[in-house]
C-alpha cells in the first residue's frame, strides 16, 4: 500500500539534498553581508521605493529578525522553495503518464486516488530536510554573527511555512494531472507561483487592487510578522492547509476521470 510512497521518497532524496545545500549556502551568503546592511539599513529604506519594501516585506532591517524576515525568507523560502515544490510536484504524475510508466502502476491493485496521495506524500522528504537544514544553518549563522534570536520564533517561521509550501505543491500536482507534457506542467506551475508572489507584493501599491493579493498563497505567510512581532497567524496557516486540500481534491478528481 505504500510502495509508491517509498519509491518516490527515494527518488526525491538526491534533489532534496542538493536543494537544501544550495539554499543553506545562499542563506550563509546573505548572513555574511548582514553587518554591512545593518549599518546602512536606514539608507536602504530611504533609497528603495515603498512598493519594493512591501514586496520584500522589509521591516526593521537593522535587526537580525527583520533581516531574516525581509531579506532571506522572501527569496529563499517563499520564492525559491515555493518554485521548487511546484516544479517537483508538477512532474509527479505527468512524467509517469508521458513515459507510460503509469500504465504499469495502475495494472497493480492500486487506485488512482492512492497514486496521487502517495506521490504528494513523498514530499515529506524535502519538507523535513529543508526545515531542519535551514533552521540549523540560520541558528548557527546568527550565533556566529554574535546576534541572538528567539528559537521559538525561528521554529514557528519554519513550521508556518509548511502550509505555504504545500499549497505550492498542490498547484504543481493539479498541473501534473492536467497536462501530459512534463515540461508544460512544470513551466505552468513554477510560473504561477512566481506570478502569485509578484502580484502579492505589487498589490500593496494600490489600495483599490490590494484584494487581488488575498488570492495569492504568499499573502497568508508573513515571515516578518512572525520573527519581528511574534505574531503566529494560525488562522492563515489553516487557510493555506484548506487550500492545499482543495487543490489535492481537484487533482484527484481530474486524474480519476481522465483517460491516460
mmCIF file of C-alpha atoms in Angstrom:
data_model
loop_
_atom_site.group_PDB
_atom_site.id
_atom_site.type_symbol
_atom_site.label_atom_id
_atom_site.label_comp_id
_atom_site.label_asym_id
_atom_site.label_seq_id
_atom_site.Cartn_x
_atom_site.Cartn_y
_atom_site.Cartn_z
ATOM 1 C CA UNK A 1 0.000 0.000 0.000
ATOM 2 C CA UNK A 2 2.965 2.334 0.496
ATOM 3 C CA UNK A 3 5.269 1.104 -2.271
ATOM 4 C CA UNK A 4 4.746 4.239 -4.352
ATOM 5 C CA UNK A 5 5.426 6.461 -1.348
ATOM 6 C CA UNK A 6 8.713 4.681 -0.606
ATOM 7 C CA UNK A 7 9.817 4.743 -4.226
ATOM 8 C CA UNK A 8 9.027 8.427 -4.733
ATOM 9 C CA UNK A 9 10.701 9.317 -1.431
ATOM 10 C CA UNK A 10 13.930 7.687 -2.590
ATOM 11 C CA UNK A 11 13.729 9.491 -5.925
ATOM 12 C CA UNK A 12 13.445 12.854 -4.187
ATOM 13 C CA UNK A 13 16.388 12.293 -1.868
ATOM 14 C CA UNK A 14 19.214 13.447 -4.162
ATOM 15 C CA UNK A 15 17.377 16.533 -5.393
ATOM 16 C CA UNK A 16 16.389 17.386 -1.831
ATOM 17 C CA UNK A 17 19.972 17.249 -0.587
ATOM 18 C CA UNK A 18 21.093 19.417 -3.496
ATOM 19 C CA UNK A 19 18.327 21.973 -2.895
ATOM 20 C CA UNK A 20 18.980 22.111 0.849
ATOM 21 C CA UNK A 21 22.694 22.563 0.313
ATOM 22 C CA UNK A 22 22.189 25.362 -2.207
ATOM 23 C CA UNK A 23 19.684 27.224 -0.050
ATOM 24 C CA UNK A 24 21.903 26.874 3.012
ATOM 25 C CA UNK A 25 24.840 28.318 1.056
ATOM 26 C CA UNK A 26 22.663 31.146 -0.241
ATOM 27 C CA UNK A 27 21.447 31.912 3.270
ATOM 28 C CA UNK A 28 25.033 31.865 4.540
ATOM 29 C CA UNK A 29 25.979 34.398 1.870
ATOM 30 C CA UNK A 30 23.114 36.652 2.949
ATOM 31 C CA UNK A 31 24.177 36.382 6.580
ATOM 32 C CA UNK A 32 27.760 37.344 5.725
ATOM 33 C CA UNK A 33 26.588 40.678 4.313
ATOM 34 C CA UNK A 34 24.235 41.374 7.231
ATOM 35 C CA UNK A 35 26.715 43.522 9.219
ATOM 36 C CA UNK A 36 27.206 45.893 6.274
ATOM 37 C CA UNK A 37 23.481 46.041 5.579
ATOM 38 C CA UNK A 38 22.826 46.645 9.268
ATOM 39 C CA UNK A 39 24.977 49.779 9.132
ATOM 40 C CA UNK A 40 23.174 51.089 6.059
ATOM 41 C CA UNK A 41 19.652 49.928 6.957
ATOM 42 C CA UNK A 42 18.223 53.442 7.249
ATOM 43 C CA UNK A 43 19.746 54.472 3.915
ATOM 44 C CA UNK A 44 18.461 51.269 2.331
ATOM 45 C CA UNK A 45 14.881 52.041 3.355
ATOM 46 C CA UNK A 46 15.211 55.599 2.038
ATOM 47 C CA UNK A 47 16.600 54.604 -1.359
ATOM 48 C CA UNK A 48 14.224 51.796 -2.224
ATOM 49 C CA UNK A 49 10.647 52.743 -3.164
ATOM 50 C CA UNK A 50 7.836 51.806 -0.823
ATOM 51 C CA UNK A 51 6.397 49.183 -3.157
ATOM 52 C CA UNK A 52 9.748 47.360 -3.190
ATOM 53 C CA UNK A 53 9.807 47.308 0.605
ATOM 54 C CA UNK A 54 6.245 45.954 0.581
ATOM 55 C CA UNK A 55 7.198 43.332 -1.990
ATOM 56 C CA UNK A 56 10.053 42.064 0.157
ATOM 57 C CA UNK A 57 8.255 42.506 3.479
ATOM 58 C CA UNK A 58 11.123 44.609 4.808
ATOM 59 C CA UNK A 59 10.743 45.973 8.329
ATOM 60 C CA UNK A 60 13.371 46.722 10.981
ATOM 61 C CA UNK A 61 16.139 45.634 8.645
ATOM 62 C CA UNK A 62 18.782 46.624 11.190
ATOM 63 C CA UNK A 63 17.750 43.709 13.444
ATOM 64 C CA UNK A 64 18.550 40.083 12.700
ATOM 65 C CA UNK A 65 14.839 39.253 12.903
ATOM 66 C CA UNK A 66 13.953 41.931 10.375
ATOM 67 C CA UNK A 67 16.820 40.842 8.131
ATOM 68 C CA UNK A 68 15.749 37.196 8.131
ATOM 69 C CA UNK A 69 12.069 38.036 7.682
ATOM 70 C CA UNK A 70 12.522 40.680 4.996
ATOM 71 C CA UNK A 71 15.654 39.592 3.195
ATOM 72 C CA UNK A 72 16.226 35.835 3.434
ATOM 73 C CA UNK A 73 12.803 34.212 3.748
ATOM 74 C CA UNK A 74 11.092 36.116 0.889
ATOM 75 C CA UNK A 75 13.725 34.831 -1.545
ATOM 76 C CA UNK A 76 14.913 31.545 -0.084
ATOM 77 C CA UNK A 77 11.630 30.201 1.279
ATOM 78 C CA UNK A 78 8.694 31.943 -0.360
ATOM 79 C CA UNK A 79 10.138 32.266 -3.859
ATOM 80 C CA UNK A 80 12.836 29.623 -4.414
ATOM 81 C CA UNK A 81 11.490 26.848 -2.182
ATOM 82 C CA UNK A 82 7.941 27.559 -3.371
ATOM 83 C CA UNK A 83 9.027 27.268 -7.003
ATOM 84 C CA UNK A 84 10.882 24.040 -6.232
ATOM 85 C CA UNK A 85 7.844 22.378 -4.648
ATOM 86 C CA UNK A 86 5.609 23.458 -7.521
ATOM 87 C CA UNK A 87 8.167 22.279 -10.085
ATOM 88 C CA UNK A 88 8.772 18.869 -8.498
ATOM 89 C CA UNK A 89 5.107 18.087 -7.846
ATOM 90 C CA UNK A 90 4.216 19.085 -11.420
ATOM 91 C CA UNK A 91 6.272 16.142 -12.661
ATOM 92 C CA UNK A 92 4.963 13.531 -10.239
ATOM 93 C CA UNK A 93 2.060 12.355 -12.401
ATOM 94 C CA UNK A 94 2.769 13.820 -15.833
ATOM 95 C CA UNK A 95 6.197 12.169 -16.081
ATOM 96 C CA UNK A 96 4.791 8.698 -15.440
ATOM 97 C CA UNK A 97 1.956 9.289 -17.905
ATOM 98 C CA UNK A 98 4.391 10.525 -20.542
ATOM 99 C CA UNK A 99 6.728 7.536 -20.176
ATOM 100 C CA UNK A 100 3.804 5.085 -19.966
ATOM 101 C CA UNK A 101 5.001 4.004 -16.512
ATOM 102 C CA UNK A 102 1.595 4.955 -15.157
ATOM 103 C CA UNK A 103 0.019 2.098 -17.156
ATOM 104 C CA UNK A 104 2.246 -0.363 -15.330
ATOM 105 C CA UNK A 105 1.480 1.221 -11.972
ATOM 106 C CA UNK A 106 -2.270 1.086 -12.473
ATOM 107 C CA UNK A 107 -2.089 -2.523 -13.620
ATOM 108 C CA UNK A 108 -1.431 -3.344 -9.967
ATOM 109 C CA UNK A 109 -4.184 -3.371 -7.327
ATOM 110 C CA UNK A 110 -3.884 0.324 -6.526
ATOM 111 C CA UNK A 111 -6.430 3.087 -7.037
ATOM 112 C CA UNK A 112 -5.741 6.335 -8.822
ATOM 113 C CA UNK A 113 -6.611 8.227 -5.659
ATOM 114 C CA UNK A 114 -3.923 6.311 -3.790
ATOM 115 C CA UNK A 115 -1.363 7.047 -6.511
ATOM 116 C CA UNK A 116 -1.892 10.803 -6.216
ATOM 117 C CA UNK A 117 -1.917 10.788 -2.411
ATOM 118 C CA UNK A 118 1.232 8.663 -2.115
ATOM 119 C CA UNK A 119 3.135 10.739 -4.648
ATOM 120 C CA UNK A 120 2.291 14.039 -2.962
ATOM 121 C CA UNK A 121 3.022 12.480 0.446
ATOM 122 C CA UNK A 122 6.578 11.768 -0.732
ATOM 123 C CA UNK A 123 7.231 15.497 -0.439
ATOM 124 C CA UNK A 124 7.808 14.876 3.263
ATOM 125 C CA UNK A 125 11.445 14.334 2.251
ATOM 126 C CA UNK A 126 12.154 17.909 1.060
ATOM 127 C CA UNK A 127 9.853 19.343 3.734
ATOM 128 C CA UNK A 128 11.809 17.757 6.573
ATOM 129 C CA UNK A 129 15.254 18.263 5.045
ATOM 130 C CA UNK A 130 14.650 21.883 4.140
ATOM 131 C CA UNK A 131 13.229 22.766 7.553
ATOM 132 C CA UNK A 132 15.974 21.024 9.507
ATOM 133 C CA UNK A 133 18.780 22.249 7.259
ATOM 134 C CA UNK A 134 17.642 25.869 7.142
ATOM 135 C CA UNK A 135 16.866 26.010 10.857
ATOM 136 C CA UNK A 136 20.304 24.697 11.788
ATOM 137 C CA UNK A 137 22.093 26.944 9.288
ATOM 138 C CA UNK A 138 20.269 30.110 10.341
ATOM 139 C CA UNK A 139 20.658 29.414 14.040
ATOM 140 C CA UNK A 140 24.381 28.738 13.611
ATOM 141 C CA UNK A 141 24.787 31.814 11.421
ATOM 142 C CA UNK A 142 23.072 34.069 13.936
ATOM 143 C CA UNK A 143 25.328 32.787 16.721
ATOM 144 C CA UNK A 144 28.472 33.291 14.613
ATOM 145 C CA UNK A 145 27.409 36.869 13.929
ATOM 146 C CA UNK A 146 27.180 37.488 17.658
ATOM 147 C CA UNK A 147 23.436 38.064 17.446
ATOM 148 C CA UNK A 148 20.602 36.325 19.238
ATOM 149 C CA UNK A 149 17.181 35.193 18.095
ATOM 150 C CA UNK A 150 14.214 33.626 19.818
ATOM 151 C CA UNK A 151 14.332 29.904 18.898
ATOM 152 C CA UNK A 152 10.555 29.693 19.271
ATOM 153 C CA UNK A 153 10.027 32.377 16.616
ATOM 154 C CA UNK A 154 12.578 30.689 14.355
ATOM 155 C CA UNK A 155 10.780 27.386 14.811
ATOM 156 C CA UNK A 156 7.390 28.938 14.085
ATOM 157 C CA UNK A 157 8.558 30.712 10.940
ATOM 158 C CA UNK A 158 9.575 27.321 9.576
ATOM 159 C CA UNK A 159 6.515 25.463 10.838
ATOM 160 C CA UNK A 160 4.050 28.037 9.489
ATOM 161 C CA UNK A 161 5.888 27.995 6.177
ATOM 162 C CA UNK A 162 5.000 24.344 5.623
ATOM 163 C CA UNK A 163 1.348 25.041 4.646
ATOM 164 C CA UNK A 164 2.594 27.607 2.113
ATOM 165 C CA UNK A 165 4.925 25.054 0.507
ATOM 166 C CA UNK A 166 2.100 22.512 0.472
ATOM 167 C CA UNK A 167 -0.079 24.944 -1.489
ATOM 168 C CA UNK A 168 2.759 25.360 -3.996
ATOM 169 C CA UNK A 169 2.915 21.571 -4.230
ATOM 170 C CA UNK A 170 -0.859 21.491 -4.688
ATOM 171 C CA UNK A 171 -0.580 23.895 -7.617
ATOM 172 C CA UNK A 172 2.014 21.622 -9.165
ATOM 173 C CA UNK A 173 0.030 18.411 -8.735
ATOM 174 C CA UNK A 174 -3.027 19.971 -10.377
ATOM 175 C CA UNK A 175 -0.985 20.923 -13.442
ATOM 176 C CA UNK A 176 0.610 17.468 -13.338
ATOM 177 C CA UNK A 177 -2.753 15.743 -13.896
ATOM 178 C CA UNK A 178 -3.991 18.322 -16.401
ATOM 179 C CA UNK A 179 -1.046 18.341 -18.815
ATOM 180 C CA UNK A 180 0.545 15.329 -20.488
ATOM 181 C CA UNK A 181 3.857 17.047 -21.203
ATOM 182 C CA UNK A 182 6.128 17.276 -18.179
ATOM 183 C CA UNK A 183 7.771 20.481 -19.390
ATOM 184 C CA UNK A 184 4.409 22.204 -19.839
ATOM 185 C CA UNK A 185 3.172 21.196 -16.396
ATOM 186 C CA UNK A 186 6.371 22.297 -14.671
ATOM 187 C CA UNK A 187 6.619 25.584 -16.534
ATOM 188 C CA UNK A 188 2.995 26.419 -15.750
ATOM 189 C CA UNK A 189 3.390 25.526 -12.066
ATOM 190 C CA UNK A 190 6.562 27.480 -11.377
ATOM 191 C CA UNK A 191 5.299 30.371 -13.488
ATOM 192 C CA UNK A 192 2.081 30.598 -11.478
ATOM 193 C CA UNK A 193 3.931 30.512 -8.142
ATOM 194 C CA UNK A 194 6.236 33.299 -9.306
ATOM 195 C CA UNK A 195 3.342 35.404 -10.595
ATOM 196 C CA UNK A 196 1.445 34.937 -7.318
ATOM 197 C CA UNK A 197 4.492 36.098 -5.341
ATOM 198 C CA UNK A 198 4.860 39.130 -7.606
ATOM 199 C CA UNK A 199 1.162 40.022 -7.548
ATOM 200 C CA UNK A 200 1.069 39.770 -3.751
ATOM 201 C CA UNK A 201 3.838 42.336 -3.396
ATOM 202 C CA UNK A 202 2.685 44.703 -6.134
ATOM 203 C CA UNK A 203 -0.940 44.672 -4.950
ATOM 204 C CA UNK A 204 0.144 46.787 -1.975
ATOM 205 C CA UNK A 205 0.937 49.659 -4.343
ATOM 206 C CA UNK A 206 -2.725 50.435 -4.991
ATOM 207 C CA UNK A 207 -5.301 50.032 -2.200
ATOM 208 C CA UNK A 208 -8.012 49.503 -4.828
ATOM 209 C CA UNK A 209 -6.288 46.321 -6.001
ATOM 210 C CA UNK A 210 -4.988 45.055 -2.674
ATOM 211 C CA UNK A 211 -7.778 42.482 -2.640
ATOM 212 C CA UNK A 212 -6.054 40.739 -5.536
ATOM 213 C CA UNK A 213 -3.223 39.846 -3.183
ATOM 214 C CA UNK A 214 -5.704 37.993 -0.980
ATOM 215 C CA UNK A 215 -5.948 35.393 -3.750
ATOM 216 C CA UNK A 216 -2.239 34.546 -3.529
ATOM 217 C CA UNK A 217 -0.808 31.967 -1.080
ATOM 218 C CA UNK A 218 2.119 34.161 -0.002
ATOM 219 C CA UNK A 219 -0.357 36.692 1.453
ATOM 220 C CA UNK A 220 -1.074 34.187 4.228
ATOM 221 C CA UNK A 221 2.549 33.647 5.214
ATOM 222 C CA UNK A 222 4.386 36.640 6.670
ATOM 223 C CA UNK A 223 7.886 35.786 7.986
ATOM 224 C CA UNK A 224 8.473 39.365 9.159
ATOM 225 C CA UNK A 225 5.364 39.365 11.354
ATOM 226 C CA UNK A 226 6.434 36.049 12.869
ATOM 227 C CA UNK A 227 10.053 36.976 13.555
ATOM 228 C CA UNK A 228 9.756 40.679 14.367
ATOM 229 C CA UNK A 229 6.378 40.853 16.098
ATOM 230 C CA UNK A 230 5.994 37.200 17.172
ATOM 231 C CA UNK A 231 2.583 37.080 15.513
ATOM 232 C CA UNK A 232 1.701 33.466 14.792
ATOM 233 C CA UNK A 233 -1.179 33.590 12.332
ATOM 234 C CA UNK A 234 -2.557 30.097 12.867
ATOM 235 C CA UNK A 235 -5.751 31.072 11.077
ATOM 236 C CA UNK A 236 -3.813 31.960 7.938
ATOM 237 C CA UNK A 237 -1.969 28.653 8.164
ATOM 238 C CA UNK A 238 -5.351 26.942 8.369
ATOM 239 C CA UNK A 239 -6.477 28.741 5.209
ATOM 240 C CA UNK A 240 -3.376 27.540 3.397
ATOM 241 C CA UNK A 241 -3.924 23.963 4.560
ATOM 242 C CA UNK A 242 -7.523 24.141 3.387
ATOM 243 C CA UNK A 243 -6.329 25.491 0.044
ATOM 244 C CA UNK A 244 -3.884 22.612 -0.279
ATOM 245 C CA UNK A 245 -6.610 20.059 0.436
ATOM 246 C CA UNK A 246 -8.859 21.674 -2.160
ATOM 247 C CA UNK A 247 -6.075 21.562 -4.777
ATOM 248 C CA UNK A 248 -5.322 17.953 -3.889
ATOM 249 C CA UNK A 249 -9.007 17.105 -4.190
ATOM 250 C CA UNK A 250 -9.180 18.754 -7.614
ATOM 251 C CA UNK A 251 -6.105 16.821 -8.748
ATOM 252 C CA UNK A 252 -7.604 13.525 -7.575
ATOM 253 C CA UNK A 253 -10.934 14.288 -9.247
ATOM 254 C CA UNK A 254 -9.293 15.163 -12.567
ATOM 255 C CA UNK A 255 -6.934 12.196 -12.509
ATOM 256 C CA UNK A 256 -9.641 9.652 -11.705
ATOM 257 C CA UNK A 257 -11.782 10.911 -14.598
ATOM 258 C CA UNK A 258 -9.141 11.377 -17.297
ATOM 259 C CA UNK A 259 -8.191 8.838 -19.945
ATOM 260 C CA UNK A 260 -4.484 8.061 -19.910
#
